[in-house]
Amino acid sequence: MITVLHETRAPEYWDSLYDAGYEIGPSTADERQWLRALVGVEPGMRVLDVGCGKGELSARMADWGMRVTGVDFSLSAIAAARDAHSGRGGLLDFHLYDVTATRSLVPAPEPVDLVVCRLSFEFVDSPRFMVHLGR
């Protein structure tokens, strides 16, 4: 078993982990059920999945009919997400994006209905990130 401490948060660090086969545990059936119940999932909802990794949860939400944009600052993770989850009828796309950047913390040129940060919220400047989300 490999224990990984995420003290270094540069994109190159995450690229090296993903390139070495790093896997984040997939969302569980309970997590997905809670998400659906709490959010009131409806087809067509616009979702921003921040820190999407290889896109597993993004793809699940697209399967529910949501329009999902997954962002991550690891090029390796985004490439893996694109390879694994293509062909979802325009409901899912992935972009390289660094929400920790000082200029713009969110890439959304249009409003979203839901922002998901399943395993990434701990890595962002939370107060500043929340202000940008509100915009």
mmCIF file of C-alpha atoms in Angstrom:
data_model
loop_
_atom_site.group_PDB
_atom_site.id
_atom_site.type_symbol
_atom_site.label_atom_id
_atom_site.label_comp_id
_atom_site.label_asym_id
_atom_site.label_seq_id
_atom_site.Cartn_x
_atom_site.Cartn_y
_atom_site.Cartn_z
ATOM 1 C CA MET A 1 0.000 0.000 0.000
ATOM 2 C CA ILE A 2 1.265 3.456 -0.943
ATOM 3 C CA THR A 3 0.539 6.385 1.337
ATOM 4 C CA VAL A 4 0.589 9.709 -0.468
ATOM 5 C CA LEU A 5 0.773 13.005 1.386
ATOM 6 C CA HIS A 6 -0.339 15.907 -0.766
ATOM 7 C CA GLU A 7 1.872 18.632 0.642
ATOM 8 C CA THR A 8 3.178 19.658 -2.762
ATOM 9 C CA ARG A 9 0.375 21.013 -4.870
ATOM 10 C CA ALA A 10 2.017 21.967 -8.150
ATOM 11 C CA PRO A 11 0.450 20.535 -11.308
ATOM 12 C CA GLU A 12 3.681 18.657 -12.046
ATOM 13 C CA TYR A 13 3.335 16.842 -8.729
ATOM 14 C CA TRP A 14 -0.149 15.607 -9.632
ATOM 15 C CA ASP A 15 0.975 14.750 -13.171
ATOM 16 C CA SER A 16 3.706 12.534 -11.762
ATOM 17 C CA LEU A 17 1.203 10.774 -9.492
ATOM 18 C CA TYR A 18 -1.294 10.143 -12.295
ATOM 19 C CA ASP A 19 1.489 9.074 -14.675
ATOM 20 C CA ALA A 20 2.599 6.525 -12.050
ATOM 21 C CA GLY A 21 -0.903 5.030 -11.894
ATOM 22 C CA TYR A 22 -2.349 6.953 -8.960
ATOM 23 C CA GLU A 23 -6.037 6.234 -8.479
ATOM 24 C CA ILE A 24 -8.547 8.204 -6.459
ATOM 25 C CA GLY A 25 -11.283 6.057 -5.030
ATOM 26 C CA PRO A 26 -14.401 6.210 -7.168
ATOM 27 C CA SER A 27 -17.538 7.764 -5.781
ATOM 28 C CA THR A 28 -19.565 5.230 -3.863
ATOM 29 C CA ALA A 29 -23.189 4.358 -4.503
ATOM 30 C CA ASP A 30 -24.064 6.105 -1.222
ATOM 31 C CA GLU A 31 -22.235 9.296 -2.260
ATOM 32 C CA ARG A 32 -24.042 9.354 -5.586
ATOM 33 C CA GLN A 33 -27.413 8.730 -3.919
ATOM 34 C CA TRP A 34 -26.794 11.560 -1.416
ATOM 35 C CA LEU A 35 -25.716 13.892 -4.199
ATOM 36 C CA ARG A 36 -28.833 13.171 -6.229
ATOM 37 C CA ALA A 37 -31.097 13.583 -3.194
ATOM 38 C CA LEU A 38 -29.501 16.798 -1.912
ATOM 39 C CA VAL A 39 -29.169 18.530 -5.258
ATOM 40 C CA GLY A 40 -32.399 17.414 -6.841
ATOM 41 C CA VAL A 41 -30.668 16.370 -10.041
ATOM 42 C CA GLU A 42 -32.483 17.372 -13.201
ATOM 43 C CA PRO A 43 -31.429 16.749 -16.785
ATOM 44 C CA GLY A 44 -29.847 19.836 -18.294
ATOM 45 C CA MET A 45 -28.418 21.176 -15.037
ATOM 46 C CA ARG A 46 -25.060 22.859 -15.631
ATOM 47 C CA VAL A 47 -22.281 21.486 -13.400
ATOM 48 C CA LEU A 48 -18.684 22.538 -12.787
ATOM 49 C CA ASP A 49 -16.646 19.660 -11.326
ATOM 50 C CA VAL A 50 -13.539 21.268 -9.796
ATOM 51 C CA GLY A 51 -10.591 18.933 -9.357
ATOM 52 C CA CYS A 52 -12.296 16.268 -11.462
ATOM 53 C CA GLY A 53 -9.221 14.038 -11.685
ATOM 54 C CA LYS A 54 -9.848 11.278 -14.218
ATOM 55 C CA GLY A 55 -13.497 12.296 -14.502
ATOM 56 C CA GLU A 56 -15.339 9.396 -12.877
ATOM 57 C CA LEU A 57 -17.898 11.515 -11.010
ATOM 58 C CA SER A 58 -18.196 13.953 -13.927
ATOM 59 C CA ALA A 59 -19.117 11.042 -16.193
ATOM 60 C CA ARG A 60 -21.717 9.763 -13.706
ATOM 61 C CA MET A 61 -23.372 13.175 -13.596
ATOM 62 C CA ALA A 62 -23.372 13.366 -17.401
ATOM 63 C CA ASP A 63 -25.066 9.952 -17.436
ATOM 64 C CA TRP A 64 -27.810 11.552 -15.314
ATOM 65 C CA GLY A 65 -28.346 14.111 -18.093
ATOM 66 C CA MET A 66 -26.413 16.947 -16.475
ATOM 67 C CA ARG A 67 -24.148 19.167 -18.617
ATOM 68 C CA VAL A 68 -20.782 18.769 -16.897
ATOM 69 C CA THR A 69 -17.506 20.624 -17.287
ATOM 70 C CA GLY A 70 -14.698 18.922 -15.409
ATOM 71 C CA VAL A 71 -11.586 20.946 -14.626
ATOM 72 C CA ASP A 72 -8.292 19.901 -13.127
ATOM 73 C CA PHE A 73 -4.827 21.384 -13.184
ATOM 74 C CA SER A 74 -3.155 18.064 -13.927
ATOM 75 C CA LEU A 75 -2.721 17.578 -17.658
ATOM 76 C CA SER A 76 -2.287 13.836 -17.067
ATOM 77 C CA ALA A 77 -5.620 13.624 -15.231
ATOM 78 C CA ILE A 78 -7.446 15.606 -17.933
ATOM 79 C CA ALA A 79 -5.949 13.442 -20.687
ATOM 80 C CA ALA A 80 -7.057 10.301 -18.832
ATOM 81 C CA ALA A 81 -10.551 11.746 -18.302
ATOM 82 C CA ARG A 82 -10.902 12.603 -21.981
ATOM 83 C CA ASP A 83 -9.706 9.129 -23.021
ATOM 84 C CA ALA A 84 -11.984 7.301 -20.599
ATOM 85 C CA HIS A 85 -15.182 9.308 -20.970
ATOM 86 C CA SER A 86 -15.604 10.467 -24.537
ATOM 87 C CA GLY A 87 -18.862 10.117 -26.427
ATOM 88 C CA ARG A 88 -21.456 11.397 -23.968
ATOM 89 C CA GLY A 89 -23.449 13.403 -26.494
ATOM 90 C CA GLY A 90 -22.062 16.829 -25.679
ATOM 91 C CA LEU A 91 -22.953 16.563 -21.989
ATOM 92 C CA LEU A 92 -19.369 16.247 -20.779
ATOM 93 C CA ASP A 93 -16.139 18.086 -21.433
ATOM 94 C CA PHE A 94 -12.831 18.368 -19.626
ATOM 95 C CA HIS A 95 -10.448 21.294 -19.434
ATOM 96 C CA LEU A 96 -7.042 21.949 -17.978
ATOM 97 C CA TYR A 97 -7.611 24.725 -15.476
ATOM 98 C CA ASP A 98 -5.916 25.878 -12.283
ATOM 99 C CA VAL A 99 -8.444 27.132 -9.729
ATOM 100 C CA THR A 100 -5.578 28.105 -7.447
ATOM 101 C CA ALA A 101 -4.368 30.726 -9.940
ATOM 102 C CA THR A 102 -4.459 34.308 -8.788
ATOM 103 C CA ARG A 103 -6.338 35.784 -11.761
ATOM 104 C CA SER A 104 -9.524 33.798 -12.150
ATOM 105 C CA LEU A 105 -10.555 30.972 -9.895
ATOM 106 C CA VAL A 106 -13.454 29.757 -11.996
ATOM 107 C CA PRO A 107 -13.483 29.182 -15.750
ATOM 108 C CA ALA A 108 -17.236 29.427 -16.251
ATOM 109 C CA PRO A 109 -18.152 31.864 -18.988
ATOM 110 C CA GLU A 110 -21.771 31.001 -18.247
ATOM 111 C CA PRO A 111 -23.595 30.429 -14.952
ATOM 112 C CA VAL A 112 -23.690 26.975 -13.413
ATOM 113 C CA ASP A 113 -26.317 25.318 -11.241
ATOM 114 C CA LEU A 114 -23.916 23.239 -9.187
ATOM 115 C CA VAL A 115 -20.227 23.218 -8.294
ATOM 116 C CA VAL A 116 -18.772 19.915 -7.138
ATOM 117 C CA CYS A 117 -15.427 19.759 -5.311
ATOM 118 C CA ARG A 118 -15.483 16.118 -4.212
ATOM 119 C CA LEU A 119 -11.836 15.755 -3.187
ATOM 120 C CA SER A 120 -10.376 19.131 -4.103
ATOM 121 C CA PHE A 121 -11.838 21.775 -1.793
ATOM 122 C CA GLU A 122 -9.109 21.237 0.789
ATOM 123 C CA PHE A 123 -6.488 22.305 -1.752
ATOM 124 C CA VAL A 124 -7.894 25.734 -2.635
ATOM 125 C CA ASP A 125 -7.921 29.059 -0.834
ATOM 126 C CA SER A 126 -11.487 28.478 0.330
ATOM 127 C CA PRO A 127 -12.647 32.049 1.143
ATOM 128 C CA ARG A 128 -11.259 33.485 -2.089
ATOM 129 C CA PHE A 129 -12.555 30.531 -4.101
ATOM 130 C CA MET A 130 -16.061 30.947 -2.656
ATOM 131 C CA VAL A 131 -16.111 34.652 -3.561
ATOM 132 C CA HIS A 132 -15.194 33.811 -7.150
ATOM 133 C CA LEU A 133 -17.852 31.103 -7.291
ATOM 134 C CA GLY A 134 -20.461 33.621 -6.256
ATOM 135 C CA ARG A 135 -19.571 35.774 -9.237
#
